[in-house]
Short mmCIF file of C-alpha atoms in Angstrom, two decimals:
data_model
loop_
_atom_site.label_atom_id
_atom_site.label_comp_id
_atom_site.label_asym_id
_atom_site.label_seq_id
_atom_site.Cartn_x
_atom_site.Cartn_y
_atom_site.Cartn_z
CA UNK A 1 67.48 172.10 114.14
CA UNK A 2 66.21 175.71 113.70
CA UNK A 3 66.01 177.17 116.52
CA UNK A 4 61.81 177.88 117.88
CA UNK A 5 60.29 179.20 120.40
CA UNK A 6 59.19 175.58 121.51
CA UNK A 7 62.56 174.57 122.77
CA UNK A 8 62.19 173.93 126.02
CA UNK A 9 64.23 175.88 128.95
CA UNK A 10 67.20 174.18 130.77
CA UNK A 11 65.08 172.92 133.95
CA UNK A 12 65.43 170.16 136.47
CA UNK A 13 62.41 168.97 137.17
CA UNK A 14 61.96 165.61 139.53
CA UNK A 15 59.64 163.44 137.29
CA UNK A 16 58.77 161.75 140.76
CA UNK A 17 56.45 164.82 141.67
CA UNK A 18 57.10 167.32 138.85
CA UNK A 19 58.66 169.69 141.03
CA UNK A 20 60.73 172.22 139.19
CA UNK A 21 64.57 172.41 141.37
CA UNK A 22 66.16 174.70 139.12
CA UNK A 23 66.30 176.47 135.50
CA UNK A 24 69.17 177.41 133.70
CA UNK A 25 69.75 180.51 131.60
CA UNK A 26 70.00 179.53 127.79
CA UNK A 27 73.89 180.80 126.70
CA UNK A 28 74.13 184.15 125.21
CA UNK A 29 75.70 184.08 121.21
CA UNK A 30 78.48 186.11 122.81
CA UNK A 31 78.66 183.17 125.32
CA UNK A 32 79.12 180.63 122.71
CA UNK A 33 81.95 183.03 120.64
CA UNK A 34 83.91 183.04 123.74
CA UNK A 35 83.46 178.79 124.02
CA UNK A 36 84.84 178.42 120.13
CA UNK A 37 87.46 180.94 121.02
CA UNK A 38 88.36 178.77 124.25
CA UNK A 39 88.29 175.57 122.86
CA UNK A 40 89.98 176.22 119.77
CA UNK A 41 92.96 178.04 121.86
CA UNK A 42 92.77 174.94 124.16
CA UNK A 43 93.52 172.36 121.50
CA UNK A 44 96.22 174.42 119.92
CA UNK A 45 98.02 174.15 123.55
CA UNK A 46 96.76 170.19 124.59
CA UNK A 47 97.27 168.54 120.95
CA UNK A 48 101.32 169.73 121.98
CA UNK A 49 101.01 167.31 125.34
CA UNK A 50 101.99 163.94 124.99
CA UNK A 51 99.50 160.70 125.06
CA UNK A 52 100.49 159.80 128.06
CA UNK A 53 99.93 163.07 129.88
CA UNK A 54 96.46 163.05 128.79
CA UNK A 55 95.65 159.81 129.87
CA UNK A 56 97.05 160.65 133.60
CA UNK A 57 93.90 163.43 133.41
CA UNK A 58 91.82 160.61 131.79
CA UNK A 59 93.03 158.57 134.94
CA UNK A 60 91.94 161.24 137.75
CA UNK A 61 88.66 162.04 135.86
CA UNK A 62 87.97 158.22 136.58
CA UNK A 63 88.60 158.89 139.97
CA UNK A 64 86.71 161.87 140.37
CA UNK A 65 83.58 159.27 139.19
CA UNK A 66 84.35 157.09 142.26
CA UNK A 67 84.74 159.69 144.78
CA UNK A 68 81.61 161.32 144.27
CA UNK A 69 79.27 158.62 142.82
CA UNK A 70 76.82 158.88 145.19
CA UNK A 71 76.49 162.51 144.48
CA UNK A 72 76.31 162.06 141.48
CA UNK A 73 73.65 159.28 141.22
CA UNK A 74 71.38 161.27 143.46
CA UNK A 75 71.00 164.26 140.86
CA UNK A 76 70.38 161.84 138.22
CA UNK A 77 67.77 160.04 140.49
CA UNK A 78 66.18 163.78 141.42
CA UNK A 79 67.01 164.88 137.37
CA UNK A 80 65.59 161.86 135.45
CA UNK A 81 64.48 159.68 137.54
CA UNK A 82 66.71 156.93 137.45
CA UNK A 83 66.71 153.79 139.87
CA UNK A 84 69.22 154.49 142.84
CA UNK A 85 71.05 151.27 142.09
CA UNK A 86 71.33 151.55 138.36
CA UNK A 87 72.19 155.43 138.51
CA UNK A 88 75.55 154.21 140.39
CA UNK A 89 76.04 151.40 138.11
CA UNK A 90 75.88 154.42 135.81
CA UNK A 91 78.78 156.49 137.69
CA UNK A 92 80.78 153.34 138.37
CA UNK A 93 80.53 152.77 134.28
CA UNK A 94 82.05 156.10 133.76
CA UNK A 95 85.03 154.90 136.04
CA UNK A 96 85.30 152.20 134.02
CA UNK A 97 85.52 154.09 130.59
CA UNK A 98 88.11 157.08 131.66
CA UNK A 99 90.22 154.25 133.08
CA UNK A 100 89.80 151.70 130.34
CA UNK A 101 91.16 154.76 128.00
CA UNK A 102 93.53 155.92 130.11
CA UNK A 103 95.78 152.70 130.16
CA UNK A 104 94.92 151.64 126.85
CA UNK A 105 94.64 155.33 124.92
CA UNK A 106 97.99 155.19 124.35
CA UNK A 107 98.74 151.95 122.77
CA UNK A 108 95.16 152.89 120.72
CA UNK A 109 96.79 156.29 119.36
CA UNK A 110 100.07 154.95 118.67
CA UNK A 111 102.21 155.15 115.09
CA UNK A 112 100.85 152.35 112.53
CA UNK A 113 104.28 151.16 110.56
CA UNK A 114 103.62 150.31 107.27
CA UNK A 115 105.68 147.68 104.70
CA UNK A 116 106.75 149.79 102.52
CA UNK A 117 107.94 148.05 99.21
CA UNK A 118 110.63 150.35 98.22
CA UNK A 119 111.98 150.38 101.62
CA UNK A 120 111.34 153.78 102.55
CA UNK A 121 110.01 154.53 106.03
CA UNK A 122 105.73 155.01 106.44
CA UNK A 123 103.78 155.36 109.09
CA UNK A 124 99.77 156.36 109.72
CA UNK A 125 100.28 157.97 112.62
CA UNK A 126 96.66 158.96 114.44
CA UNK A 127 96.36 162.85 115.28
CA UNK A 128 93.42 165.10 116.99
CA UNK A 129 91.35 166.54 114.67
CA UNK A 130 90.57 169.57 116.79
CA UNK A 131 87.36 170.90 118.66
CA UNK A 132 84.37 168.67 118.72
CA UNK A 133 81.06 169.12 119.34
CA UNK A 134 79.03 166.67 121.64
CA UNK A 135 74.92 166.58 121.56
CA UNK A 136 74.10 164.47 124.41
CA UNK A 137 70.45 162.65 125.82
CA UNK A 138 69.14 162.90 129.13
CA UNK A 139 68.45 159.02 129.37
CA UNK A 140 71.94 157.78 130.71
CA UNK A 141 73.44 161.61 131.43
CA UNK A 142 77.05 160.32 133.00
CA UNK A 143 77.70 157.19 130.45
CA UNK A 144 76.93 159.16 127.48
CA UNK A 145 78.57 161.97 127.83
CA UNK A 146 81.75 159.56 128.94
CA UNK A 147 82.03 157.36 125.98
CA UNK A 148 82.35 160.71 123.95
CA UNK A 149 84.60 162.52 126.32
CA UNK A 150 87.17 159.99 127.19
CA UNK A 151 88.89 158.87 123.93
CA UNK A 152 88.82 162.68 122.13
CA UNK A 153 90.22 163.97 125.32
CA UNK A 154 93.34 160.80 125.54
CA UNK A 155 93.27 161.44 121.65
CA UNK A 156 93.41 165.31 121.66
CA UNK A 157 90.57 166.86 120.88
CA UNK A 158 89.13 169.38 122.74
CA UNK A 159 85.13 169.47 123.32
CA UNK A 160 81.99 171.65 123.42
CA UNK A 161 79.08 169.64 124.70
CA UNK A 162 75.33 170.54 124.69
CA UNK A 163 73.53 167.98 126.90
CA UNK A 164 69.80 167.71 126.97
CA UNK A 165 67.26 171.14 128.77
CA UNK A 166 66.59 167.68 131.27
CA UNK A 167 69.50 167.58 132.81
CA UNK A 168 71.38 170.58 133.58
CA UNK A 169 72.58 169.56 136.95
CA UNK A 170 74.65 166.48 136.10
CA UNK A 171 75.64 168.76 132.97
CA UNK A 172 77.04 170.98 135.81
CA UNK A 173 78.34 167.90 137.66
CA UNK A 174 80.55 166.50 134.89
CA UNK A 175 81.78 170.01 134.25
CA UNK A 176 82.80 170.51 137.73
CA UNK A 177 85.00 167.24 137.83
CA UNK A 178 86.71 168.01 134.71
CA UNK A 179 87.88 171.47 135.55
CA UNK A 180 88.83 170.07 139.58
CA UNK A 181 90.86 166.79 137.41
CA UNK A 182 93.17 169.97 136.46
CA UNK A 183 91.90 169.96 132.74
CA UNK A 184 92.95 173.11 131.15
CA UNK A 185 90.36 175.61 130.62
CA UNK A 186 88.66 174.77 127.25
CA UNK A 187 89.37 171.24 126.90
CA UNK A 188 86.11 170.37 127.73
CA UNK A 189 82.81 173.24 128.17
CA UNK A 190 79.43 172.85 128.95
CA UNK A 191 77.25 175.25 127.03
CA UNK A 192 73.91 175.67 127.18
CA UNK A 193 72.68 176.28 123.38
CA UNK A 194 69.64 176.68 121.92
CA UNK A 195 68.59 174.47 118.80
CA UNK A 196 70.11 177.77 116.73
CA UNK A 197 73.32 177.79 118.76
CA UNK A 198 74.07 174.46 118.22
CA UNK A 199 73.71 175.48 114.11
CA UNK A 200 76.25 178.13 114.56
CA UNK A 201 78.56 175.75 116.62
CA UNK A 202 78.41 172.86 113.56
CA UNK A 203 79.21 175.94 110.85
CA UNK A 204 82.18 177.14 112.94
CA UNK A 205 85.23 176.44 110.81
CA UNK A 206 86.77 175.82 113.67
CA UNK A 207 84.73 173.01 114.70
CA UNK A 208 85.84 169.66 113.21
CA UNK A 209 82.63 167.35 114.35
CA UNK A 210 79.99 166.60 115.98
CA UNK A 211 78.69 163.50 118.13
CA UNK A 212 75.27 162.90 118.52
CA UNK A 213 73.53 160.47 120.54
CA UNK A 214 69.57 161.16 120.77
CA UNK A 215 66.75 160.62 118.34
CA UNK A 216 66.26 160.05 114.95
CA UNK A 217 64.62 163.39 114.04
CA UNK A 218 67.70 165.14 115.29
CA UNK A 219 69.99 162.63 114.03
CA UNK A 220 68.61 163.58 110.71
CA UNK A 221 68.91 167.83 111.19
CA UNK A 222 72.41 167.15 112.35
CA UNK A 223 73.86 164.71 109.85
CA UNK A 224 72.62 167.16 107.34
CA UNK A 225 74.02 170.02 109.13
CA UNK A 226 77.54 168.04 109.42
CA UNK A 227 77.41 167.34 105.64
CA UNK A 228 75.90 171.10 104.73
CA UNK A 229 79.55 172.31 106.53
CA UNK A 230 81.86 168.86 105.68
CA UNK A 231 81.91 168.00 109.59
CA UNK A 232 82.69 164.41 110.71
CA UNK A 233 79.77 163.11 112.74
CA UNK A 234 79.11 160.04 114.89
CA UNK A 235 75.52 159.57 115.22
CA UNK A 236 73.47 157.14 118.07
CA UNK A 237 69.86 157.12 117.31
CA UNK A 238 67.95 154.18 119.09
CA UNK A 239 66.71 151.06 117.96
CA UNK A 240 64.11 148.48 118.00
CA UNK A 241 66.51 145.75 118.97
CA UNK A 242 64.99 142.11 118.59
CA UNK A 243 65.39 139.44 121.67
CA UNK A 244 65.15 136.11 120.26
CA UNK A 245 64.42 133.26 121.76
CA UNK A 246 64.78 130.14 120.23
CA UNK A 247 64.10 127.79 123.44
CA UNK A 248 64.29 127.61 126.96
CA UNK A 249 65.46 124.89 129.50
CA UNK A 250 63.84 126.88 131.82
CA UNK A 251 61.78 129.44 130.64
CA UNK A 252 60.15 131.24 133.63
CA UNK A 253 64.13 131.80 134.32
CA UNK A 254 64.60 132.75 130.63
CA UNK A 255 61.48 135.36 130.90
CA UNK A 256 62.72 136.67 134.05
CA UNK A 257 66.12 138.02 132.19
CA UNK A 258 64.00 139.33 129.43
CA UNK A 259 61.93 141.19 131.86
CA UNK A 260 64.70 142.97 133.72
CA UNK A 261 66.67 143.43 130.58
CA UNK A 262 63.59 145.08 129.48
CA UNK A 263 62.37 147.45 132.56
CA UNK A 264 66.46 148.39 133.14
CA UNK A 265 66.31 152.30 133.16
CA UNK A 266 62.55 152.14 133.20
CA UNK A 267 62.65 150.94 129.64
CA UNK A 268 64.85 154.47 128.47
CA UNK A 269 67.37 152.65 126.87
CA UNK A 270 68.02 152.69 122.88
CA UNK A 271 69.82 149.35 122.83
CA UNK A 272 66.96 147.55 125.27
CA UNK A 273 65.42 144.33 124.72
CA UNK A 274 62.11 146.13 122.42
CA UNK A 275 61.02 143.25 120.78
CA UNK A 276 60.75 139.70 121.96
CA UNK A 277 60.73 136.94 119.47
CA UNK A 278 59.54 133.87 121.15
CA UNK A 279 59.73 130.03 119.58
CA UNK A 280 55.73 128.85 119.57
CA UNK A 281 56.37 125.80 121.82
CA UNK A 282 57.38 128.44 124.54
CA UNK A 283 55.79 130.98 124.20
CA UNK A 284 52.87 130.83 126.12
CA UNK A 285 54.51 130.21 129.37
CA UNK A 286 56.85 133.22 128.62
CA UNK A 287 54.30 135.58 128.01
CA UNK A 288 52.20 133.89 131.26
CA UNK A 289 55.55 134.78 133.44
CA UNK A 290 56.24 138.26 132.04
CA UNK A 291 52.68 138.55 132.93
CA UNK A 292 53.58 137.56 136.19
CA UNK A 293 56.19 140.04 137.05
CA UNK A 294 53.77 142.74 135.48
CA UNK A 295 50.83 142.28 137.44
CA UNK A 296 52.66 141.70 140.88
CA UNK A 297 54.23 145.23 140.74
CA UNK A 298 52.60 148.02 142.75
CA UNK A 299 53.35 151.88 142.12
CA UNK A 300 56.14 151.87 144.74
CA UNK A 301 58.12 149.14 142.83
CA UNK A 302 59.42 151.31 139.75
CA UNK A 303 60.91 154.07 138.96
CA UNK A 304 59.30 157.44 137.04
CA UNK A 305 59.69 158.00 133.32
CA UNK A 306 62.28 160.77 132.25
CA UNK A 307 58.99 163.44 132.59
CA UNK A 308 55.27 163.36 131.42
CA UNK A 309 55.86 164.33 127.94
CA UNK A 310 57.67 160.67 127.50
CA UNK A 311 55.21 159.24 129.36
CA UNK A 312 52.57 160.73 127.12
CA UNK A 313 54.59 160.14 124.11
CA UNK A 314 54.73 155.66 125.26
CA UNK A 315 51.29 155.68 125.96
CA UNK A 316 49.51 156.82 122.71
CA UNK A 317 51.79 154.10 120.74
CA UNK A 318 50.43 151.61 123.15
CA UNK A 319 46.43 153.10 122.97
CA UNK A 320 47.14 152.78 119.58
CA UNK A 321 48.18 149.31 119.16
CA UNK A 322 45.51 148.48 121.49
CA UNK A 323 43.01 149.99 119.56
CA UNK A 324 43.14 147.88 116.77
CA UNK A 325 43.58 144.45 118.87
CA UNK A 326 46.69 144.13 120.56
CA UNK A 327 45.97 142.46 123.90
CA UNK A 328 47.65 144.55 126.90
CA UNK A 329 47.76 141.40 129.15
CA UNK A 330 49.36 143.99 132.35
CA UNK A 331 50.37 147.16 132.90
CA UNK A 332 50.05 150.29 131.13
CA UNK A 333 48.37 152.25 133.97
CA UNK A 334 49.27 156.28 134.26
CA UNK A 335 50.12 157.05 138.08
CA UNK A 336 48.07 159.21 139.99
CA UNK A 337 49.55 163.08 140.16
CA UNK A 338 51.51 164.62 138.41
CA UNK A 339 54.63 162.30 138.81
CA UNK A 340 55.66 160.51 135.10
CA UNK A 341 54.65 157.46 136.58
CA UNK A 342 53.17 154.20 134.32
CA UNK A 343 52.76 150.67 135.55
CA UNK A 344 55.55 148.42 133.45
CA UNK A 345 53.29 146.53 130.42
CA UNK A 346 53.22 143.06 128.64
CA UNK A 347 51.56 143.73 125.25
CA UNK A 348 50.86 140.98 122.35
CA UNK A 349 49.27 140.56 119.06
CA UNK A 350 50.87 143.43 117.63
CA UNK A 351 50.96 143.78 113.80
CA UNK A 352 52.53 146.05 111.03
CA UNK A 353 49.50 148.47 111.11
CA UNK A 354 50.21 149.23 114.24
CA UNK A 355 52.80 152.09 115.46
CA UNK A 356 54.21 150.02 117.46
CA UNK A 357 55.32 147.59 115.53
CA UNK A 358 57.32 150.49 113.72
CA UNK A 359 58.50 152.54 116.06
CA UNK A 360 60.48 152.87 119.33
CA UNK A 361 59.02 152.06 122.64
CA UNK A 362 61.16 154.47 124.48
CA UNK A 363 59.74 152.90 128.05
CA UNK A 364 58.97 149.79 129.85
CA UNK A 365 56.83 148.11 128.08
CA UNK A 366 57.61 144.62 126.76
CA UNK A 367 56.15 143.67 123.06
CA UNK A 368 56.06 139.95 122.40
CA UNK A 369 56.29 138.16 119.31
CA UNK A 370 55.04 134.42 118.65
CA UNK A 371 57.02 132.60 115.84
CA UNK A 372 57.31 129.06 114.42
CA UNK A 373 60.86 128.58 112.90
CA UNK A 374 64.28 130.02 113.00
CA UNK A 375 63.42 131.48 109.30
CA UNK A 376 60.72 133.06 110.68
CA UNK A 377 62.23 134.52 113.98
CA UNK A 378 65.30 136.03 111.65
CA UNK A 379 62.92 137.69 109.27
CA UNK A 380 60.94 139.40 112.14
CA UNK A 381 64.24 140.54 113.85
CA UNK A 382 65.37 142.30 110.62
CA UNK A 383 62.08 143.61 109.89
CA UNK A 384 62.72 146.85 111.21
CA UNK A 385 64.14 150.40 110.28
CA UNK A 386 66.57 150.37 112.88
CA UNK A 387 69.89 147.88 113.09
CA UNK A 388 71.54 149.00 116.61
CA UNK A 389 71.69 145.48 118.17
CA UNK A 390 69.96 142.16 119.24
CA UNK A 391 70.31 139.19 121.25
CA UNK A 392 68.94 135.04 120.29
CA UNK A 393 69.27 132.73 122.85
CA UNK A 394 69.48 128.80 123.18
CA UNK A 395 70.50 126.00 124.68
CA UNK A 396 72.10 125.43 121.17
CA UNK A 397 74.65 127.40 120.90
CA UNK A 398 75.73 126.67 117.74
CA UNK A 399 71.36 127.06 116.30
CA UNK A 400 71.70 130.63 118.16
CA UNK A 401 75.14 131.89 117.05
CA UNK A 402 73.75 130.86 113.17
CA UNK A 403 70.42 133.24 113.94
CA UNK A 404 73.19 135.72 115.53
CA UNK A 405 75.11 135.90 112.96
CA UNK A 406 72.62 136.90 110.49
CA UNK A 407 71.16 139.62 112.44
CA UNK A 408 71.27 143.34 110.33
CA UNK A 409 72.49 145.17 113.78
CA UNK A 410 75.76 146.73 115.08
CA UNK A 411 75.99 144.48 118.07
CA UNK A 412 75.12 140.79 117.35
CA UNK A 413 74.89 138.47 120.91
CA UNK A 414 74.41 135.11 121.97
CA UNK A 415 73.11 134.14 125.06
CA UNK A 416 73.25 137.08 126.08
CA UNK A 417 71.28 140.26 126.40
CA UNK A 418 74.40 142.40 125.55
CA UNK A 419 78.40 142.81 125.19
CA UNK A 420 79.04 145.25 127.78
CA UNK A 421 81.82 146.73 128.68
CA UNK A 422 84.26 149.80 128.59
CA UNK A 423 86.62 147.62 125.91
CA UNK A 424 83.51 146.66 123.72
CA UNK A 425 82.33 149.23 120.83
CA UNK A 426 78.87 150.44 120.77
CA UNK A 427 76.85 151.30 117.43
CA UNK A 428 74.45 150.71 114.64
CA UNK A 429 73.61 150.55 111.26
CA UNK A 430 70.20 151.70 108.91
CA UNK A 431 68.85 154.20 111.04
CA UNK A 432 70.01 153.29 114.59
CA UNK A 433 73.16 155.44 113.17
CA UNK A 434 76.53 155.24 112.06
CA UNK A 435 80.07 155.68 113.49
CA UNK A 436 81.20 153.20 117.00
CA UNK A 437 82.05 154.48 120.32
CA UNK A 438 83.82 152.88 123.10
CA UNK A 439 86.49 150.01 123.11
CA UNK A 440 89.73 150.60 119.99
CA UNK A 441 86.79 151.94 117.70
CA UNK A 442 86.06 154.87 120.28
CA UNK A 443 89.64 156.41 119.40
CA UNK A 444 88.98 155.73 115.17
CA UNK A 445 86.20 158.37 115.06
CA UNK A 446 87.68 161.97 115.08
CA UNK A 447 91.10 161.69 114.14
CA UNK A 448 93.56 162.37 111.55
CA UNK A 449 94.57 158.85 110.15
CA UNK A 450 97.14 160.64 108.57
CA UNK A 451 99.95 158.67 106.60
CA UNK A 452 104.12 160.22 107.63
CA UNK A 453 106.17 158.92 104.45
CA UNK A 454 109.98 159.51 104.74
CA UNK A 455 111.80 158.86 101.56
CA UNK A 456 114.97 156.82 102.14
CA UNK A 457 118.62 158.00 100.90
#
């Protein structure tokens, strides 16, 4: 993550019209001494408070999410470009998480008795680590920064987080509610660091580890950063998630959950529906329906792409796959000005030559798979680099929880696009990641498992 002069400045720009609102000032080093300084000092002072004290802050954070989600949802509308509706499903989420930890953090961190055989008195007791450091995405700005936050804060831990040059106003945001919760000063700082910064920050001995959630290029430069210094990290890097479906009752209903599952956040999310694996005998009617939905969209119906660079980025791998015979059957149309805008896509026929049959179609475009057996579906679905989750689907449940349960992901579902929720953990394996946030795993990441023996008279 060396730091170049091709990082690009902390700016809010409206991917609706590519307006630029406002840029941000990249931290000076002396900026990010005084942050270490802070947040060090800070844990030495909030490790003392009890559980339960910092779960009532955990509790008025989650508050601070309801009173001003509509604030809140329209920078991230104005920022990224997110759907109105979905951007305060976002906020709501957040609600969701603080509170979820801040009833349950303190059963979660409690004192693990052990049996002891010679009947002396053991414990694993879970203790704060010390200051963390969060690398955050621009694609879900509120959630993601939340699912980090929320345990290390109930647990502890006191936090530095860099969130992506995208979004510096709901980095702002988020900062703002913490500090009017009443969280002590350097519990939790924004910084703005550059890629060379955010170096320095992972060497700092007094740094314990770092979070990432983003892609897998930077996944890579910080894993080897975390290892370089013998920092814990947590790492979130996408996937290419397979959607299987095995049959359909009604499958114009069955491709009309696939589709929305697959346009949600205008296709910007790394556990969305990328690859559909469809049984032969209903396939054609799915693809005819997604088809459907496609072609009956007109430029006022979705939402902008993050900014042009994505946009740019979505569209070669498409071009590509194109170019050597995949059939685009809708979609794929770049808007008119200079707005991130490009017309949701169905796209078969695709094959390992192509890019994307490799890589991640950060956007909404749905890629559709025909297969002929349950062998064949599971083969396709692990036939990827990436193992963050997947979904099969079936009027069978017991044929789909079989396929399900033989899926190489994180997060296995039937019927079901996803397991959602504050209480459910989040993660991957191969290179979607490693580590779990959210639910009783959220609280297992950065802590000191450590084991309190007491040797009986």
């Amino acid at each position: 993550m060396t730091e170049t002069a091709a990082q690009p400045a902390y700016a809010s720009t409206n991917p609706a019209t590519g307006e630029v609102a406002a840029t941000f000032d990249f931290a000076t080093d002396a900026a990010i001494g005084e942050a270490l300084a802070a947040g060090h000092g800070a844990f030495l002072d909030w490790r003392t408070l009890t559980v339960q004290e910092r779960a009532a802050l955990a509790k008025r954070i989650g508050g601070l999410f309801a009173e001003r989600c509509d604030e809140l949802a329209r920078i991230a509308v104005e920022e990224m470009g997110k759907p109105l509706g979905e951007a305060v499903e976002e906020v709501e989420f957040c609600q969701a998480i603080f509170d979820y930890y801040a009833e349950h953090g303190p059963d979660l961190a409690a004192d693990q008795p052990i049996t002891s055989f010679s009947g002396d008195q053991a414990v694993v007791e879970k203790r704060p680590i010390g200051l963390l450091l969060g690398v955050m995405p621009w694609n879900f700005p509120y959630y993601q920064v939340a699912r980090f936050a929320a345990p290390n804060m109930v647990l502890g831990n006191t936090m530095l987080l860099k969130h992506a040059e995208s979004v510096p106003r709901c980095a702002e945001a988020i900062q703002r509610l913490f500090d009017d919760a009443g969280v002590p000063a350097g519990v939790y700082q924004n910084v703005f660091a550059t890629f060379g910064q955010v170096e320095q920050i992972i060497a700092d001995p007094r740094v314990q580890g770092v979070s990432l959630t983003g892609s897998e290029r930077a996944g890579s430069r910080i894993a080897a950063l975390a290892g370089q210094h013998l920092k814990k990290c947590v790492l979130e890097l996408g996937g290419s998630d397979p959607y299987v479906v095995l049959d359909a009752d009604d499958v114009a209903a069955a491709a009309t959950q696939a589709w929305e599952t697959r346009i949600y956040n205008t296709g910007q999310a790394c556990n969305s529906n990328k690859r559909m694996i469809v049984m032969d005998d209903v396939y054609e009617p799915f693809v005819a329906r997604l088809t459907e939905l496609a072609g009956g969209l007109n430029p006022g119906d979705y939402s902008p792409l993050s900014s042009r660079t994505a946009l740019d980025r979505l569209k070669e791998v498409v071009d590509d796959a194109v170019a050597q015979g995949a059939t685009l059957h809708a979609g794929g149309v770049v808007g008119d000005g200079p707005g991130a805008y490009y017309s949701p896509a169905v796209l078969t026929g695709v094959t390992p030559q192509m890019r994307a049959y490799r890589e991640e179609l950060f956007g909404p475009v749905a890629v559709v798979y025909k297969v002929s057996s349950d062998e064949e579906a599971l083969e396709l679905a692990n036939d990827t680099d990436y193992g963050l989750g997947g979904a099969v689907f079936s009027s069978d449940v017991d044929r789909a929880t079989k396929v399900a349960a033989r899926l190489d992901v994180g997060m296995a579902n039937v019927n079901t696009p996803a397991g959602e929720g504050a209480e459910i953990p989040f993660g991957g394996v191969k290179r979607s990641g490693f580590g779990r946030e959210l639910g009783p795993l959220g609280m297992d990441e950065f802590v000191n498992k450590r084991m309190f023996y007491v040797k009986s008279s």
